[in-house]
PDB file of N, CA, C and O in Angstrom:
ATOM      1  N   MET A 982      60.167 -31.250-175.128  1.00  0.00           N
ATOM      2  CA  MET A 982      61.146 -30.222-175.365  1.00  0.00           C
ATOM      3  C   MET A 982      61.355 -28.764-173.949  1.00  0.00           C
ATOM      4  O   MET A 982      61.182 -29.170-173.169  1.00  0.00           O
ATOM      5  N   SER A 983      62.428 -28.110-174.146  1.00  0.00           N
ATOM      6  CA  SER A 983      63.007 -27.655-172.509  1.00  0.00           C
ATOM      7  C   SER A 983      62.742 -26.168-173.332  1.00  0.00           C
ATOM      8  O   SER A 983      62.536 -25.596-174.548  1.00  0.00           O
ATOM      9  N   ASP A 984      62.966 -25.436-172.204  1.00  0.00           N
ATOM     10  CA  ASP A 984      61.875 -24.204-171.981  1.00  0.00           C
ATOM     11  C   ASP A 984      63.437 -23.395-173.314  1.00  0.00           C
ATOM     12  O   ASP A 984      62.539 -22.538-173.597  1.00  0.00           O
ATOM     13  N   ALA A 985      64.781 -23.375-173.564  1.00  0.00           N
ATOM     14  CA  ALA A 985      65.364 -22.622-174.402  1.00  0.00           C
ATOM     15  C   ALA A 985      64.234 -23.186-175.970  1.00  0.00           C
ATOM     16  O   ALA A 985      64.576 -22.725-176.692  1.00  0.00           O
ATOM     17  N   GLU A 986      64.616 -24.644-176.358  1.00  0.00           N
ATOM     18  CA  GLU A 986      63.993 -24.859-177.277  1.00  0.00           C
ATOM     19  C   GLU A 986      63.006 -23.783-177.647  1.00  0.00           C
ATOM     20  O   GLU A 986      62.711 -24.242-178.632  1.00  0.00           O
ATOM     21  N   ILE A 987      61.817 -24.323-176.526  1.00  0.00           N
ATOM     22  CA  ILE A 987      60.974 -23.454-176.708  1.00  0.00           C
ATOM     23  C   ILE A 987      60.248 -21.769-177.486  1.00  0.00           C
ATOM     24  O   ILE A 987      59.563 -21.206-177.907  1.00  0.00           O
ATOM     25  N   ALA A 988      60.892 -21.127-176.134  1.00  0.00           N
ATOM     26  CA  ALA A 988      61.325 -19.621-176.721  1.00  0.00           C
ATOM     27  C   ALA A 988      62.145 -19.290-177.931  1.00  0.00           C
ATOM     28  O   ALA A 988      61.217 -18.783-178.455  1.00  0.00           O
ATOM     29  N   GLN A 989      63.132 -20.093-178.236  1.00  0.00           N
ATOM     30  CA  GLN A 989      64.263 -20.789-180.311  1.00  0.00           C
ATOM     31  C   GLN A 989      62.496 -20.545-180.902  1.00  0.00           C
ATOM     32  O   GLN A 989      62.671 -19.756-181.953  1.00  0.00           O
ATOM     33  N   THR A 990      61.642 -21.772-180.094  1.00  0.00           N
ATOM     34  CA  THR A 990      60.607 -21.733-181.331  1.00  0.00           C
ATOM     35  C   THR A 990      59.781 -21.022-181.730  1.00  0.00           C
ATOM     36  O   THR A 990      59.504 -20.152-182.746  1.00  0.00           O
ATOM     37  N   VAL A 991      59.429 -19.778-180.626  1.00  0.00           N
ATOM     38  CA  VAL A 991      58.752 -18.703-180.235  1.00  0.00           C
ATOM     39  C   VAL A 991      59.387 -17.495-180.887  1.00  0.00           C
ATOM     40  O   VAL A 991      59.234 -16.804-181.785  1.00  0.00           O
ATOM     41  N   ARG A 992      60.468 -17.663-180.962  1.00  0.00           N
ATOM     42  CA  ARG A 992      61.356 -16.639-181.629  1.00  0.00           C
ATOM     43  C   ARG A 992      61.834 -16.411-183.053  1.00  0.00           C
ATOM     44  O   ARG A 992      61.075 -15.463-184.062  1.00  0.00           O
ATOM     45  N   GLU A 993      61.669 -17.840-183.538  1.00  0.00           N
ATOM     46  CA  GLU A 993      61.616 -17.983-185.266  1.00  0.00           C
ATOM     47  C   GLU A 993      60.421 -17.726-185.686  1.00  0.00           C
ATOM     48  O   GLU A 993      60.133 -17.491-186.782  1.00  0.00           O
ATOM     49  N   ALA A 994      59.006 -18.385-184.578  1.00  0.00           N
ATOM     50  CA  ALA A 994      57.678 -17.506-185.593  1.00  0.00           C
ATOM     51  C   ALA A 994      57.500 -16.617-185.989  1.00  0.00           C
ATOM     52  O   ALA A 994      57.397 -16.248-186.879  1.00  0.00           O
ATOM     53  N   VAL A 995      58.140 -15.815-184.368  1.00  0.00           N
ATOM     54  CA  VAL A 995      57.511 -14.022-185.228  1.00  0.00           C
ATOM     55  C   VAL A 995      58.432 -13.625-185.959  1.00  0.00           C
ATOM     56  O   VAL A 995      58.178 -12.858-186.579  1.00  0.00           O
ATOM     57  N   GLU A 996      60.279 -14.010-186.553  1.00  0.00           N
ATOM     58  CA  GLU A 996      60.707 -14.257-186.824  1.00  0.00           C
ATOM     59  C   GLU A 996      59.889 -13.866-188.629  1.00  0.00           C
ATOM     60  O   GLU A 996      59.605 -12.792-189.660  1.00  0.00           O
ATOM     61  N   ARG A 997      59.988 -14.534-188.417  1.00  0.00           N
ATOM     62  CA  ARG A 997      58.891 -16.330-189.966  1.00  0.00           C
ATOM     63  C   ARG A 997      57.828 -14.767-189.980  1.00  0.00           C
ATOM     64  O   ARG A 997      56.733 -14.465-191.146  1.00  0.00           O
ATOM     65  N   LEU A 998      56.812 -14.357-188.987  1.00  0.00           N
ATOM     66  CA  LEU A 998      55.365 -13.492-189.251  1.00  0.00           C
ATOM     67  C   LEU A 998      55.789 -12.550-189.714  1.00  0.00           C
ATOM     68  O   LEU A 998      55.191 -11.908-190.438  1.00  0.00           O
ATOM     69  N   ASN A 999      57.190 -11.309-189.282  1.00  0.00           N
ATOM     70  CA  ASN A 999      57.525  -9.808-189.292  1.00  0.00           C
ATOM     71  C   ASN A 999      57.840 -10.503-190.654  1.00  0.00           C
ATOM     72  O   ASN A 999      57.247  -8.937-191.217  1.00  0.00           O
ATOM     73  N   ALA A1000      58.899 -11.038-191.411  1.00  0.00           N
ATOM     74  CA  ALA A1000      58.476 -11.294-192.536  1.00  0.00           C
ATOM     75  C   ALA A1000      57.745 -11.115-193.433  1.00  0.00           C
ATOM     76  O   ALA A1000      57.372 -10.773-194.645  1.00  0.00           O
ATOM     77  N   ALA A1001      56.696 -11.923-193.189  1.00  0.00           N
ATOM     78  CA  ALA A1001      55.284 -12.443-194.136  1.00  0.00           C
ATOM     79  C   ALA A1001      54.852 -10.985-194.174  1.00  0.00           C
ATOM     80  O   ALA A1001      54.099 -10.676-195.332  1.00  0.00           O
ATOM     81  N   LEU A1002      54.643 -10.226-192.684  1.00  0.00           N
ATOM     82  CA  LEU A1002      53.959  -8.323-192.865  1.00  0.00           C
ATOM     83  C   LEU A1002      54.975  -7.603-193.442  1.00  0.00           C
ATOM     84  O   LEU A1002      54.411  -7.328-194.100  1.00  0.00           O
ATOM     85  N   ALA A1003      56.304  -7.596-193.620  1.00  0.00           N
ATOM     86  CA  ALA A1003      56.954  -7.045-194.977  1.00  0.00           C
ATOM     87  C   ALA A1003      56.143  -6.709-195.541  1.00  0.00           C
ATOM     88  O   ALA A1003      56.838  -6.016-197.318  1.00  0.00           O
ATOM     89  N   GLU A1004      56.515  -8.391-196.089  1.00  0.00           N
ATOM     90  CA  GLU A1004      56.190  -8.865-198.209  1.00  0.00           C
ATOM     91  C   GLU A1004      54.418  -8.249-198.378  1.00  0.00           C
ATOM     92  O   GLU A1004      54.630  -8.170-199.084  1.00  0.00           O
ATOM     93  N   ALA A1005      54.493  -8.573-197.476  1.00  0.00           N
ATOM     94  CA  ALA A1005      52.869  -7.941-197.496  1.00  0.00           C
ATOM     95  C   ALA A1005      52.692  -6.322-198.134  1.00  0.00           C
ATOM     96  O   ALA A1005      52.052  -6.231-198.314  1.00  0.00           O
ATOM     97  N   ALA A1006      53.180  -5.780-196.953  1.00  0.00           N
ATOM     98  CA  ALA A1006      53.073  -4.299-197.064  1.00  0.00           C
ATOM     99  C   ALA A1006      53.883  -4.335-198.513  1.00  0.00           C
ATOM    100  O   ALA A1006      53.461  -2.775-199.016  1.00  0.00           O
ATOM    101  N   ARG A1007      54.989  -4.493-199.413  1.00  0.00           N
ATOM    102  CA  ARG A1007      55.591  -4.418-199.828  1.00  0.00           C
ATOM    103  C   ARG A1007      54.591  -4.354-201.242  1.00  0.00           C
ATOM    104  O   ARG A1007      55.004  -4.370-202.473  1.00  0.00           O
ATOM    105  N   HIS A1008      53.893  -5.660-200.936  1.00  0.00           N
ATOM    106  CA  HIS A1008      52.975  -5.340-202.087  1.00  0.00           C
ATOM    107  C   HIS A1008      51.998  -4.456-202.348  1.00  0.00           C
ATOM    108  O   HIS A1008      50.750  -5.079-202.109  1.00  0.00           O
ATOM    109  N   ASN A1009      51.908  -3.524-201.361  1.00  0.00           N
ATOM    110  CA  ASN A1009      50.549  -2.748-200.572  1.00  0.00           C
ATOM    111  C   ASN A1009      49.897  -2.892-200.100  1.00  0.00           C
ATOM    112  O   ASN A1009      47.826  -3.184-199.979  1.00  0.00           O
ATOM    113  N   LEU A1010      49.155  -4.572-199.427  1.00  0.00           N
ATOM    114  CA  LEU A1010      48.547  -5.222-199.012  1.00  0.00           C
ATOM    115  C   LEU A1010      48.707  -4.811-197.293  1.00  0.00           C
ATOM    116  O   LEU A1010      49.620  -4.731-196.699  1.00  0.00           O
ATOM    117  N   ALA A1011      47.298  -4.500-196.750  1.00  0.00           N
ATOM    118  CA  ALA A1011      47.904  -3.741-195.384  1.00  0.00           C
ATOM    119  C   ALA A1011      46.654  -5.659-194.191  1.00  0.00           C
ATOM    120  O   ALA A1011      45.888  -5.627-194.721  1.00  0.00           O
ATOM    121  N   VAL A1012      47.273  -5.324-193.191  1.00  0.00           N
ATOM    122  CA  VAL A1012      47.775  -6.412-192.781  1.00  0.00           C
ATOM    123  C   VAL A1012      46.998  -5.909-190.840  1.00  0.00           C
ATOM    124  O   VAL A1012      48.264  -5.308-190.485  1.00  0.00           O
ATOM    125  N   THR A1013      46.332  -6.097-190.225  1.00  0.00           N
ATOM    126  CA  THR A1013      46.101  -6.299-188.744  1.00  0.00           C
ATOM    127  C   THR A1013      45.314  -7.597-188.188  1.00  0.00           C
ATOM    128  O   THR A1013      45.318  -8.051-189.078  1.00  0.00           O
ATOM    129  N   LEU A1014      46.908  -7.915-186.792  1.00  0.00           N
ATOM    130  CA  LEU A1014      46.122  -9.064-186.046  1.00  0.00           C
ATOM    131  C   LEU A1014      45.893  -8.482-185.796  1.00  0.00           C
ATOM    132  O   LEU A1014      45.635  -8.105-184.126  1.00  0.00           O
ATOM    133  N   ARG A1015      44.269  -9.563-185.082  1.00  0.00           N
ATOM    134  CA  ARG A1015      43.284  -9.043-183.485  1.00  0.00           C
ATOM    135  C   ARG A1015      43.553 -10.798-182.605  1.00  0.00           C
ATOM    136  O   ARG A1015      43.847 -11.262-182.738  1.00  0.00           O
ATOM    137  N   THR A1016      44.207 -10.595-182.025  1.00  0.00           N
ATOM    138  CA  THR A1016      44.103 -11.342-181.008  1.00  0.00           C
ATOM    139  C   THR A1016      43.184 -11.464-179.655  1.00  0.00           C
ATOM    140  O   THR A1016      42.167 -10.935-179.997  1.00  0.00           O
ATOM    141  N   THR A1017      42.709 -13.032-179.997  1.00  0.00           N
ATOM    142  CA  THR A1017      41.393 -13.086-179.095  1.00  0.00           C
ATOM    143  C   THR A1017      42.492 -14.549-178.009  1.00  0.00           C
ATOM    144  O   THR A1017      43.930 -15.039-178.200  1.00  0.00           O
ATOM    145  N   ALA A1018      41.755 -14.313-176.492  1.00  0.00           N
ATOM    146  CA  ALA A1018      42.465 -15.160-175.861  1.00  0.00           C
ATOM    147  C   ALA A1018      41.489 -16.105-176.027  1.00  0.00           C
ATOM    148  O   ALA A1018      40.061 -16.373-175.541  1.00  0.00           O
ATOM    149  N   HIS A1019      41.590 -17.482-175.458  1.00  0.00           N
ATOM    150  CA  HIS A1019      40.880 -19.118-174.950  1.00  0.00           C
ATOM    151  C   HIS A1019      40.879 -19.983-173.897  1.00  0.00           C
ATOM    152  O   HIS A1019      42.659 -19.792-173.892  1.00  0.00           O
ATOM    153  N   GLN A1020      40.556 -20.474-173.380  1.00  0.00           N
ATOM    154  CA  GLN A1020      41.320 -20.548-172.163  1.00  0.00           C
ATOM    155  C   GLN A1020      40.530 -22.504-172.417  1.00  0.00           C
ATOM    156  O   GLN A1020      39.804 -22.681-173.048  1.00  0.00           O
ATOM    157  N   THR A1021      41.914 -23.648-172.648  1.00  0.00           N
ATOM    158  CA  THR A1021      42.030 -24.191-173.041  1.00  0.00           C
ATOM    159  C   THR A1021      41.549 -25.050-171.597  1.00  0.00           C
ATOM    160  O   THR A1021      41.409 -25.266-170.902  1.00  0.00           O
ATOM    161  N   THR A1022      41.146 -26.896-171.625  1.00  0.00           N
ATOM    162  CA  THR A1022      40.142 -27.378-171.310  1.00  0.00           C
ATOM    163  C   THR A1022      41.431 -27.682-169.568  1.00  0.00           C
ATOM    164  O   THR A1022      41.635 -27.762-168.800  1.00  0.00           O
ATOM    165  N   GLY A1023      42.812 -27.760-170.309  1.00  0.00           N
ATOM    166  CA  GLY A1023      43.923 -27.655-169.165  1.00  0.00           C
ATOM    167  C   GLY A1023      43.820 -26.627-168.029  1.00  0.00           C
ATOM    168  O   GLY A1023      44.792 -26.719-166.948  1.00  0.00           O
ATOM    169  N   GLY A1024      42.955 -25.212-169.221  1.00  0.00           N
ATOM    170  CA  GLY A1024      43.568 -24.079-167.783  1.00  0.00           C
ATOM    171  C   GLY A1024      44.790 -23.591-168.155  1.00  0.00           C
ATOM    172  O   GLY A1024      44.607 -22.436-167.685  1.00  0.00           O
ATOM    173  N   VAL A1025      45.376 -23.463-169.176  1.00  0.00           N
ATOM    174  CA  VAL A1025      45.868 -23.051-169.950  1.00  0.00           C
ATOM    175  C   VAL A1025      45.434 -21.361-170.114  1.00  0.00           C
ATOM    176  O   VAL A1025      44.867 -22.163-171.492  1.00  0.00           O
ATOM    177  N   GLU A1026      46.033 -19.728-170.363  1.00  0.00           N
ATOM    178  CA  GLU A1026      45.480 -19.571-172.203  1.00  0.00           C
ATOM    179  C   GLU A1026      46.301 -19.624-173.108  1.00  0.00           C
ATOM    180  O   GLU A1026      47.689 -20.521-172.519  1.00  0.00           O
ATOM    181  N   GLN A1027      44.764 -19.598-173.952  1.00  0.00           N
ATOM    182  CA  GLN A1027      46.196 -19.709-175.738  1.00  0.00           C
ATOM    183  C   GLN A1027      45.728 -18.586-176.235  1.00  0.00           C
ATOM    184  O   GLN A1027      43.862 -18.128-176.583  1.00  0.00           O
ATOM    185  N   VAL A1028      46.350 -17.372-177.062  1.00  0.00           N
ATOM    186  CA  VAL A1028      46.342 -16.776-177.683  1.00  0.00           C
ATOM    187  C   VAL A1028      46.119 -17.107-179.331  1.00  0.00           C
ATOM    188  O   VAL A1028      46.904 -17.602-179.718  1.00  0.00           O
ATOM    189  N   VAL A1029      45.052 -17.022-179.037  1.00  0.00           N
ATOM    190  CA  VAL A1029      44.734 -16.977-181.490  1.00  0.00           C
ATOM    191  C   VAL A1029      45.169 -15.725-181.741  1.00  0.00           C
ATOM    192  O   VAL A1029      44.472 -14.522-181.843  1.00  0.00           O
ATOM    193  N   LEU A1030      45.965 -16.165-183.164  1.00  0.00           N
ATOM    194  CA  LEU A1030      45.670 -14.540-184.242  1.00  0.00           C
ATOM    195  C   LEU A1030      44.830 -14.684-185.262  1.00  0.00           C
ATOM    196  O   LEU A1030      44.660 -15.407-185.451  1.00  0.00           O
ATOM    197  N   GLU A1031      44.256 -13.479-185.378  1.00  0.00           N
ATOM    198  CA  GLU A1031      43.499 -13.660-186.648  1.00  0.00           C
ATOM    199  C   GLU A1031      43.537 -12.440-187.600  1.00  0.00           C
ATOM    200  O   GLU A1031      43.383 -11.194-187.245  1.00  0.00           O
ATOM    201  N   PRO A1032      44.378 -12.624-188.568  1.00  0.00           N
ATOM    202  CA  PRO A1032      44.645 -11.852-189.852  1.00  0.00           C
ATOM    203  C   PRO A1032      43.499 -11.041-190.133  1.00  0.00           C
ATOM    204  O   PRO A1032      42.372 -11.789-190.875  1.00  0.00           O
ATOM    205  N   ARG A1033      43.297 -10.383-191.104  1.00  0.00           N
ATOM    206  CA  ARG A1033      42.654  -9.368-191.471  1.00  0.00           C
ATOM    207  C   ARG A1033      43.504  -8.305-192.875  1.00  0.00           C
ATOM    208  O   ARG A1033      44.208  -8.024-192.434  1.00  0.00           O
ATOM    209  N   ILE A1034      43.607  -9.265-193.819  1.00  0.00           N
ATOM    210  CA  ILE A1034      44.093  -8.954-194.949  1.00  0.00           C
ATOM    211  C   ILE A1034      43.802  -8.074-195.985  1.00  0.00           C
ATOM    212  O   ILE A1034      42.283  -8.039-196.511  1.00  0.00           O
ATOM    213  N   PHE A1035      43.388  -6.609-196.370  1.00  0.00           N
ATOM    214  CA  PHE A1035      43.282  -5.494-196.683  1.00  0.00           C
ATOM    215  C   PHE A1035      44.224  -4.883-198.182  1.00  0.00           C
ATOM    216  O   PHE A1035      45.357  -5.146-197.865  1.00  0.00           O
ATOM    217  N   LYS A1036      43.963  -4.375-200.038  1.00  0.00           N
ATOM    218  CA  LYS A1036      44.665  -3.442-200.702  1.00  0.00           C
ATOM    219  C   LYS A1036      44.368  -2.635-200.960  1.00  0.00           C
ATOM    220  O   LYS A1036      43.871  -2.919-200.243  1.00  0.00           O
ATOM    221  N   LEU A1037      45.898  -2.317-200.451  1.00  0.00           N
ATOM    222  CA  LEU A1037      45.607  -0.413-200.238  1.00  0.00           C
ATOM    223  C   LEU A1037      45.486   0.096-201.686  1.00  0.00           C
ATOM    224  O   LEU A1037      46.096  -0.575-202.601  1.00  0.00           O
ATOM    225  N   LEU A1038      44.723   1.221-202.031  1.00  0.00           N
ATOM    226  CA  LEU A1038      44.444   1.229-203.363  1.00  0.00           C
ATOM    227  C   LEU A1038      45.558   2.541-203.768  1.00  0.00           C
ATOM    228  O   LEU A1038      45.867   3.152-203.179  1.00  0.00           O
TER     229      LEU A1038
END
């Protein structure tokens, strides 16, 4: 996979995430994303998102 293809894949994933967060907001759900970083065995940092979802009253 080329750098341009990877960049496009990331952009599309972020676009889908933003759409999902907007949909959640329309249904009165609050979403927070906590990030953590882990180092893989190859020494590359991997960022992990952990969602927290709350119903707004």
